[in-house]
Amino acid sequence: MKKIVFTLIVLSFFSCKKESQENFGTTTEATKQKPEELGKEIFEGKGVCYTCHKPEVKTVGPAIKDIAKLYKEKGGNIVAFLQEKSEPIVDPSQYETMKTNFAVTKNLPEEELKALEAYMLSFSK
Ligand code: HEC
């Protein structure tokens, strides 16, 4: 049921947007989305990040809000972290658990990693 509602929302979103945007034919639906929205989709969809990261509370992993706050304060780069190019700064003691996800995130295109970053950072404004 949730899926249907979500699909409808996404569809209505695109149908409104198309009128104001040129359709280049080759651009995929995803590239027309705002990064934060695409990020949310990946976070809750193929990235399955939500199983360990909830917006406000620490579960298996730190809360998204806490990660966002620290990355903003320290000027960290979530894209680099997800490509395993930078060290953990939030909870290095639990890094091993997070590391298992790099098999997925390292194969995501840069655009999708940036979207994930935009989505996560949107929790700290
Ligand atoms: C199996 C549970 C699990 C899943 C699934 C998971 N994470 Fe994590 N994540 C963790 C844990 C535990 C930490 C704390 C260790 C750390 O800070 O590296 C963490 C930390 C992080 C951090 C902070 C890194 C830092 O600098 O310390 C980011 C950013 C992050 N996760 C993003 C993601 C994204 C994006 C996804 C989905 C692609 C994801 N995580 C999926 C468990 C998970």
Tab-separated table of N, CA and C and ligand atoms in Angstrom:
chain	number	residue	atom	x	y	z
A	1	MET	N	0.845	-1.199	0.000
A	1	MET	CA	0.000	0.000	0.000
A	1	MET	C	0.881	1.251	0.000
A	2	LYS	N	1.837	1.246	0.913
A	2	LYS	CA	2.760	2.385	0.990
A	2	LYS	C	3.418	2.661	-0.354
A	3	LYS	N	3.780	1.589	-1.020
A	3	LYS	CA	4.471	1.709	-2.311
A	3	LYS	C	3.594	2.419	-3.324
A	4	ILE	N	2.309	2.060	-3.322
A	4	ILE	CA	1.381	2.652	-4.291
A	4	ILE	C	1.267	4.149	-4.043
A	5	VAL	N	1.110	4.508	-2.777
A	5	VAL	CA	0.987	5.925	-2.431
A	5	VAL	C	2.247	6.660	-2.871
A	6	PHE	N	3.379	6.075	-2.578
A	6	PHE	CA	4.658	6.696	-2.933
A	6	PHE	C	4.757	6.878	-4.441
A	7	THR	N	4.380	5.828	-5.185
A	7	THR	CA	4.431	5.899	-6.643
A	7	THR	C	3.543	7.022	-7.149
A	8	LEU	N	2.357	7.133	-6.566
A	8	LEU	CA	1.426	8.182	-6.998
A	8	LEU	C	2.018	9.558	-6.743
A	9	ILE	N	2.640	9.708	-5.577
A	9	ILE	CA	3.240	10.999	-5.255
A	9	ILE	C	4.342	11.319	-6.258
A	10	VAL	N	5.161	10.334	-6.519
A	10	VAL	CA	6.268	10.541	-7.466
A	10	VAL	C	5.722	10.879	-8.848
A	11	LEU	N	4.703	10.135	-9.266
A	11	LEU	CA	4.124	10.375	-10.588
A	11	LEU	C	3.543	11.776	-10.687
A	12	SER	N	2.815	12.187	-9.658
A	12	SER	CA	2.188	13.508	-9.733
A	12	SER	C	3.260	14.586	-9.718
A	13	PHE	N	4.326	14.311	-9.014
A	13	PHE	CA	5.445	15.252	-8.964
A	13	PHE	C	6.028	15.458	-10.356
A	14	PHE	N	6.237	14.346	-11.066
A	14	PHE	CA	6.816	14.447	-12.397
A	14	PHE	C	5.854	15.074	-13.386
A	15	SER	N	4.588	14.754	-13.246
A	15	SER	CA	3.653	15.273	-14.238
A	15	SER	C	3.540	16.790	-14.130
A	16	CYS	N	3.724	17.331	-12.932
A	16	CYS	CA	3.678	18.790	-12.804
A	16	CYS	C	4.947	19.391	-13.380
A	17	LYS	N	6.045	18.709	-13.117
A	17	LYS	CA	7.333	19.278	-13.485
A	17	LYS	C	7.569	19.313	-14.985
A	18	LYS	N	7.055	18.307	-15.660
A	18	LYS	CA	7.330	18.175	-17.081
A	18	LYS	C	6.917	19.408	-17.863
A	19	GLU	N	5.818	20.023	-17.445
A	19	GLU	CA	5.313	21.167	-18.199
A	19	GLU	C	6.300	22.325	-18.219
A	20	SER	N	7.034	22.469	-17.113
A	20	SER	CA	7.926	23.615	-17.053
A	20	SER	C	9.348	23.283	-17.509
A	21	GLN	N	9.580	22.027	-17.830
A	21	GLN	CA	10.935	21.651	-18.213
A	21	GLN	C	10.958	21.030	-19.601
A	22	GLU	N	12.020	21.282	-20.311
A	22	GLU	CA	12.157	20.643	-21.605
A	22	GLU	C	12.468	19.179	-21.412
A	23	ASN	N	11.882	18.385	-22.243
A	23	ASN	CA	12.172	16.964	-22.146
A	23	ASN	C	13.234	16.594	-23.177
A	24	PHE	N	14.390	16.224	-22.686
A	24	PHE	CA	15.495	15.929	-23.594
A	24	PHE	C	15.485	14.488	-24.084
A	25	GLY	N	14.496	13.749	-23.673
A	25	GLY	CA	14.384	12.386	-24.173
A	25	GLY	C	15.349	11.423	-23.515
A	26	THR	N	16.616	11.775	-23.483
A	26	THR	CA	17.598	10.850	-22.931
A	26	THR	C	17.744	10.990	-21.418
A	27	THR	N	17.339	12.125	-20.850
A	27	THR	CA	17.480	12.277	-19.406
A	27	THR	C	16.518	11.327	-18.699
A	28	THR	N	17.001	10.700	-17.665
A	28	THR	CA	16.143	9.772	-16.927
A	28	THR	C	15.294	10.558	-15.944
A	29	GLU	N	14.261	9.930	-15.479
A	29	GLU	CA	13.378	10.577	-14.505
A	29	GLU	C	14.178	11.036	-13.286
A	30	ALA	N	15.132	10.211	-12.879
A	30	ALA	CA	15.864	10.497	-11.650
A	30	ALA	C	16.637	11.813	-11.718
A	31	THR	N	17.178	12.147	-12.847
A	31	THR	CA	17.999	13.344	-12.935
A	31	THR	C	17.174	14.620	-12.810
A	32	LYS	N	15.853	14.500	-12.944
A	32	LYS	CA	15.017	15.689	-12.809
A	32	LYS	C	14.654	15.957	-11.357
A	33	GLN	N	14.929	14.986	-10.510
A	33	GLN	CA	14.588	15.149	-9.103
A	33	GLN	C	15.559	16.080	-8.413
A	34	LYS	N	15.087	16.678	-7.325
A	34	LYS	CA	16.005	17.438	-6.485
A	34	LYS	C	16.922	16.435	-5.806
A	35	PRO	N	18.198	16.788	-5.595
A	35	PRO	CA	19.134	15.839	-4.975
A	35	PRO	C	18.605	15.253	-3.662
A	36	GLU	N	18.026	16.105	-2.823
A	36	GLU	CA	17.539	15.606	-1.534
A	36	GLU	C	16.479	14.522	-1.689
A	37	GLU	N	15.639	14.689	-2.705
A	37	GLU	CA	14.575	13.696	-2.913
A	37	GLU	C	15.137	12.399	-3.473
A	38	LEU	N	16.073	12.529	-4.399
A	38	LEU	CA	16.726	11.344	-4.944
A	38	LEU	C	17.476	10.633	-3.819
A	39	GLY	N	18.138	11.423	-2.969
A	39	GLY	CA	18.882	10.856	-1.851
A	39	GLY	C	17.987	10.058	-0.918
A	40	LYS	N	16.829	10.606	-0.624
A	40	LYS	CA	15.880	9.919	0.259
A	40	LYS	C	15.463	8.578	-0.352
A	41	GLU	N	15.244	8.627	-1.670
A	41	GLU	CA	14.827	7.414	-2.366
A	41	GLU	C	15.887	6.324	-2.266
A	42	ILE	N	17.147	6.708	-2.435
A	42	ILE	CA	18.234	5.730	-2.362
A	42	ILE	C	18.415	5.275	-0.914
A	43	PHE	N	18.347	6.235	0.004
A	43	PHE	CA	18.540	5.935	1.421
A	43	PHE	C	17.532	4.889	1.906
A	44	GLU	N	16.288	5.039	1.427
A	44	GLU	CA	15.229	4.127	1.880
A	44	GLU	C	15.040	2.969	0.918
A	45	GLY	N	15.623	3.076	-0.258
A	45	GLY	CA	15.430	2.051	-1.268
A	45	GLY	C	16.645	1.155	-1.397
A	46	LYS	N	17.331	1.266	-2.529
A	46	LYS	CA	18.414	0.316	-2.795
A	46	LYS	C	19.602	0.432	-1.843
A	47	GLY	N	19.761	1.594	-1.207
A	47	GLY	CA	20.877	1.753	-0.276
A	47	GLY	C	20.637	1.064	1.062
A	48	VAL	N	19.354	0.782	1.350
A	48	VAL	CA	18.915	0.242	2.653
A	48	VAL	C	19.625	0.855	3.863
A	49	CYS	N	19.954	2.114	3.778
A	49	CYS	CA	20.625	2.802	4.871
A	49	CYS	C	19.705	2.950	6.083
A	50	TYR	N	18.403	3.050	5.819
A	50	TYR	CA	17.447	3.321	6.897
A	50	TYR	C	17.388	2.195	7.921
A	51	THR	N	17.831	1.006	7.553
A	51	THR	CA	17.779	-0.089	8.525
A	51	THR	C	18.693	0.204	9.719
A	52	CYS	N	19.739	0.974	9.509
A	52	CYS	CA	20.655	1.284	10.607
A	52	CYS	C	20.656	2.761	10.992
A	53	HIS	N	20.110	3.619	10.137
A	53	HIS	CA	20.124	5.058	10.436
A	53	HIS	C	18.720	5.630	10.448
A	54	LYS	N	18.271	6.077	11.615
A	54	LYS	CA	16.981	6.753	11.733
A	54	LYS	C	17.250	8.251	11.851
A	55	PRO	N	16.260	9.072	11.466
A	55	PRO	CA	16.496	10.525	11.492
A	55	PRO	C	16.961	11.077	12.834
A	56	GLU	N	16.240	10.741	13.922
A	56	GLU	CA	16.485	11.425	15.198
A	56	GLU	C	17.189	10.597	16.260
A	57	VAL	N	17.048	9.278	16.192
A	57	VAL	CA	17.592	8.456	17.275
A	57	VAL	C	18.688	7.520	16.804
A	58	LYS	N	19.645	7.283	17.686
A	58	LYS	CA	20.710	6.333	17.380
A	58	LYS	C	20.140	4.919	17.473
A	59	THR	N	20.344	4.113	16.465
A	59	THR	CA	19.938	2.705	16.530
A	59	THR	C	21.212	1.892	16.350
A	60	VAL	N	21.302	1.137	15.256
A	60	VAL	CA	22.562	0.431	15.002
A	60	VAL	C	23.651	1.455	14.667
A	61	GLY	N	23.277	2.396	13.830
A	61	GLY	CA	24.204	3.470	13.462
A	61	GLY	C	23.747	4.781	14.085
A	62	PRO	N	24.582	5.802	14.010
A	62	PRO	CA	24.218	7.119	14.551
A	62	PRO	C	22.991	7.691	13.842
A	63	ALA	N	22.244	8.567	14.536
A	63	ALA	CA	21.103	9.238	13.921
A	63	ALA	C	21.579	10.100	12.760
A	64	ILE	N	20.748	10.203	11.728
A	64	ILE	CA	21.139	11.021	10.559
A	64	ILE	C	21.430	12.453	11.010
A	65	LYS	N	20.594	12.924	11.936
A	65	LYS	CA	20.747	14.284	12.450
A	65	LYS	C	22.135	14.508	13.058
A	66	ASP	N	22.603	13.526	13.828
A	66	ASP	CA	23.909	13.652	14.472
A	66	ASP	C	25.049	13.609	13.458
A	67	ILE	N	24.887	12.733	12.458
A	67	ILE	CA	25.913	12.659	11.409
A	67	ILE	C	25.970	13.993	10.671
A	68	ALA	N	24.784	14.520	10.311
A	68	ALA	CA	24.713	15.770	9.549
A	68	ALA	C	25.365	16.912	10.325
A	69	LYS	N	25.061	16.969	11.622
A	69	LYS	CA	25.577	18.054	12.452
A	69	LYS	C	27.108	18.029	12.466
A	70	LEU	N	27.657	16.844	12.719
A	70	LEU	CA	29.101	16.721	12.810
A	70	LEU	C	29.794	17.004	11.470
A	71	TYR	N	29.198	16.489	10.392
A	71	TYR	CA	29.799	16.733	9.079
A	71	TYR	C	29.776	18.209	8.731
A	72	LYS	N	28.714	18.905	9.144
A	72	LYS	CA	28.665	20.350	8.879
A	72	LYS	C	29.701	21.085	9.721
A	73	GLU	N	29.763	20.723	11.005
A	73	GLU	CA	30.711	21.385	11.907
A	73	GLU	C	32.151	21.197	11.444
A	74	LYS	N	32.459	19.970	11.031
A	74	LYS	CA	33.847	19.662	10.683
A	74	LYS	C	34.148	19.806	9.207
A	75	GLY	N	33.131	20.200	8.428
A	75	GLY	CA	33.334	20.333	6.991
A	75	GLY	C	33.709	19.007	6.339
A	76	GLY	N	33.118	17.930	6.837
A	76	GLY	CA	33.429	16.599	6.299
A	76	GLY	C	32.778	16.369	4.941
A	77	ASN	N	33.210	15.317	4.294
A	77	ASN	CA	32.723	15.006	2.950
A	77	ASN	C	32.120	13.597	2.954
A	78	ILE	N	30.792	13.538	2.940
A	78	ILE	CA	30.112	12.242	3.015
A	78	ILE	C	30.350	11.425	1.741
A	79	VAL	N	30.453	12.112	0.605
A	79	VAL	CA	30.711	11.390	-0.648
A	79	VAL	C	32.034	10.626	-0.549
A	80	ALA	N	33.068	11.318	-0.085
A	80	ALA	CA	34.381	10.675	0.056
A	80	ALA	C	34.316	9.526	1.061
A	81	PHE	N	33.567	9.735	2.160
A	81	PHE	CA	33.439	8.674	3.157
A	81	PHE	C	32.825	7.417	2.531
A	82	LEU	N	31.760	7.615	1.734
A	82	LEU	CA	31.054	6.473	1.141
A	82	LEU	C	31.867	5.797	0.041
A	83	GLN	N	32.895	6.510	-0.444
A	83	GLN	CA	33.798	5.894	-1.427
A	83	GLN	C	35.013	5.292	-0.724
A	84	GLU	N	34.982	5.281	0.565
A	84	GLU	CA	36.066	4.785	1.417
A	84	GLU	C	37.355	5.571	1.188
A	85	LYS	N	37.189	6.875	0.935
A	85	LYS	CA	38.365	7.714	0.710
A	85	LYS	C	38.660	8.609	1.899
A	86	SER	N	37.793	8.597	2.896
A	86	SER	CA	38.087	9.391	4.090
A	86	SER	C	37.734	8.590	5.340
A	87	GLU	N	38.316	8.994	6.447
A	87	GLU	CA	38.174	8.265	7.711
A	87	GLU	C	36.845	8.600	8.384
A	88	PRO	N	36.332	7.664	9.200
A	88	PRO	CA	35.106	7.957	9.953
A	88	PRO	C	35.361	9.034	11.003
A	89	ILE	N	34.394	9.952	11.173
A	89	ILE	CA	34.566	10.991	12.185
A	89	ILE	C	33.454	10.955	13.233
A	90	VAL	N	32.394	10.188	12.966
A	90	VAL	CA	31.263	10.194	13.893
A	90	VAL	C	31.458	9.170	15.013
A	91	ASP	N	31.663	7.906	14.630
A	91	ASP	CA	31.790	6.854	15.636
A	91	ASP	C	32.777	5.789	15.153
A	92	PRO	N	34.068	6.153	15.155
A	92	PRO	CA	35.084	5.234	14.603
A	92	PRO	C	35.052	3.841	15.242
A	93	SER	N	34.586	3.728	16.483
A	93	SER	CA	34.577	2.418	17.145
A	93	SER	C	33.610	1.446	16.456
A	94	GLN	N	32.630	1.992	15.737
A	94	GLN	CA	31.650	1.146	15.051
A	94	GLN	C	31.882	1.094	13.537
A	95	TYR	N	33.033	1.553	13.124
A	95	TYR	CA	33.323	1.685	11.693
A	95	TYR	C	33.169	0.371	10.932
A	96	GLU	N	33.554	-0.735	11.569
A	96	GLU	CA	33.496	-2.038	10.893
A	96	GLU	C	32.088	-2.351	10.387
A	97	THR	N	31.089	-1.983	11.186
A	97	THR	CA	29.695	-2.247	10.795
A	97	THR	C	29.321	-1.431	9.567
A	98	MET	N	29.755	-0.190	9.550
A	98	MET	CA	29.428	0.690	8.426
A	98	MET	C	30.164	0.252	7.168
A	99	LYS	N	31.368	-0.244	7.357
A	99	LYS	CA	32.211	-0.644	6.226
A	99	LYS	C	31.544	-1.631	5.274
A	100	THR	N	30.672	-2.489	5.806
A	100	THR	CA	30.025	-3.499	4.966
A	100	THR	C	29.218	-2.842	3.842
A	101	ASN	N	28.829	-1.582	4.040
A	101	ASN	CA	28.007	-0.903	3.029
A	101	ASN	C	28.809	-0.362	1.853
A	102	PHE	N	30.101	-0.290	2.018
A	102	PHE	CA	30.896	0.302	0.942
A	102	PHE	C	30.822	-0.546	-0.332
A	103	ALA	N	30.558	-1.848	-0.176
A	103	ALA	CA	30.396	-2.697	-1.352
A	103	ALA	C	29.294	-2.139	-2.245
A	104	VAL	N	28.273	-1.561	-1.612
A	104	VAL	CA	27.174	-0.960	-2.373
A	104	VAL	C	27.526	0.462	-2.796
A	105	THR	N	27.943	1.273	-1.810
A	105	THR	CA	28.088	2.704	-2.102
A	105	THR	C	29.227	3.012	-3.081
A	106	LYS	N	30.275	2.183	-3.057
A	106	LYS	CA	31.387	2.457	-3.970
A	106	LYS	C	30.984	2.295	-5.426
A	107	ASN	N	29.921	1.538	-5.659
A	107	ASN	CA	29.484	1.335	-7.041
A	107	ASN	C	28.379	2.294	-7.471
A	108	LEU	N	28.004	3.194	-6.597
A	108	LEU	CA	26.978	4.161	-6.980
A	108	LEU	C	27.631	5.305	-7.751
A	109	PRO	N	26.928	5.822	-8.758
A	109	PRO	CA	27.485	6.981	-9.468
A	109	PRO	C	27.608	8.178	-8.528
A	110	GLU	N	28.550	9.034	-8.806
A	110	GLU	CA	28.818	10.214	-7.980
A	110	GLU	C	27.547	11.024	-7.725
A	111	GLU	N	26.721	11.124	-8.741
A	111	GLU	CA	25.489	11.905	-8.607
A	111	GLU	C	24.603	11.348	-7.475
A	112	GLU	N	24.557	10.014	-7.381
A	112	GLU	CA	23.712	9.410	-6.355
A	112	GLU	C	24.342	9.558	-4.970
A	113	LEU	N	25.664	9.528	-4.915
A	113	LEU	CA	26.334	9.742	-3.629
A	113	LEU	C	26.128	11.175	-3.168
A	114	LYS	N	26.179	12.116	-4.107
A	114	LYS	CA	25.936	13.515	-3.752
A	114	LYS	C	24.504	13.697	-3.270
A	115	ALA	N	23.597	12.957	-3.876
A	115	ALA	CA	22.191	13.029	-3.468
A	115	ALA	C	22.036	12.496	-2.045
A	116	LEU	N	22.728	11.397	-1.746
A	116	LEU	CA	22.687	10.841	-0.388
A	116	LEU	C	23.226	11.870	0.604
A	117	GLU	N	24.315	12.513	0.220
A	117	GLU	CA	24.913	13.523	1.087
A	117	GLU	C	23.932	14.683	1.312
A	118	ALA	N	23.310	15.146	0.236
A	118	ALA	CA	22.363	16.264	0.346
A	118	ALA	C	21.198	15.876	1.262
A	119	TYR	N	20.742	14.640	1.103
A	119	TYR	CA	19.629	14.176	1.929
A	119	TYR	C	20.030	14.138	3.404
A	120	MET	N	21.189	13.565	3.685
A	120	MET	CA	21.617	13.450	5.083
A	120	MET	C	21.868	14.834	5.702
A	121	LEU	N	22.514	15.705	4.946
A	121	LEU	CA	22.815	17.040	5.490
A	121	LEU	C	21.550	17.866	5.713
A	122	SER	N	20.483	17.521	5.011
A	122	SER	CA	19.245	18.290	5.163
A	122	SER	C	18.640	18.111	6.562
A	123	PHE	N	19.170	17.164	7.333
A	123	PHE	CA	18.648	16.964	8.696
A	123	PHE	C	19.258	17.927	9.699
A	124	SER	N	20.248	18.684	9.272
A	124	SER	CA	20.821	19.675	10.163
A	124	SER	C	20.819	21.012	9.445
A	125	LYS	N	19.889	21.885	9.862
A	125	LYS	CA	19.805	23.161	9.142
A	125	LYS	C	20.136	24.308	10.057
B	1	HEC	C1	24.450	-2.420	8.998
B	1	HEC	C2	24.089	-1.120	9.528
B	1	HEC	C3	24.354	0.105	8.640
B	1	HEC	C4	23.853	0.370	7.387
B	1	HEC	C5	22.943	-0.528	6.536
B	1	HEC	C6	24.344	1.675	7.017
B	1	HEC	N1	25.117	2.194	8.016
B	1	HEC	FE1	26.022	4.030	8.005
B	1	HEC	N2	26.829	3.629	9.837
B	1	HEC	C7	26.614	2.470	10.581
B	1	HEC	C8	27.374	2.543	11.814
B	1	HEC	C9	27.419	1.484	12.907
B	1	HEC	C10	28.045	3.788	11.787
B	1	HEC	C11	29.012	4.342	12.859
B	1	HEC	C12	30.445	4.072	12.450
B	1	HEC	C13	31.076	5.212	11.726
B	1	HEC	O1	30.944	6.360	12.161
B	1	HEC	O2	31.746	4.948	10.712
B	1	HEC	C14	27.686	4.445	10.532
B	1	HEC	C15	28.137	5.694	10.104
B	1	HEC	C16	27.740	6.346	8.956
B	1	HEC	C17	28.193	7.658	8.565
B	1	HEC	C18	29.141	8.554	9.386
B	1	HEC	C19	30.561	8.205	9.013
B	1	HEC	C20	31.614	8.824	9.883
B	1	HEC	O3	32.279	9.767	9.432
B	1	HEC	O4	31.812	8.368	11.023
B	1	HEC	C21	27.615	7.961	7.375
B	1	HEC	C22	27.798	9.231	6.553
B	1	HEC	C23	26.790	6.815	7.007
B	1	HEC	N3	26.897	5.859	8.004
B	1	HEC	C24	26.042	6.736	5.871
B	1	HEC	C25	25.342	5.593	5.472
B	1	HEC	C26	24.671	5.456	4.202
B	1	HEC	C27	24.568	6.536	3.140
B	1	HEC	C28	24.140	4.195	4.169
B	1	HEC	C29	23.398	3.512	3.030
B	1	HEC	C30	24.123	3.419	1.771
B	1	HEC	C31	24.467	3.556	5.448
B	1	HEC	N4	25.207	4.425	6.196
B	1	HEC	C32	24.076	2.284	5.805
B	1	HEC	C33	25.810	1.412	10.236
B	1	HEC	C34	25.154	1.266	9.036
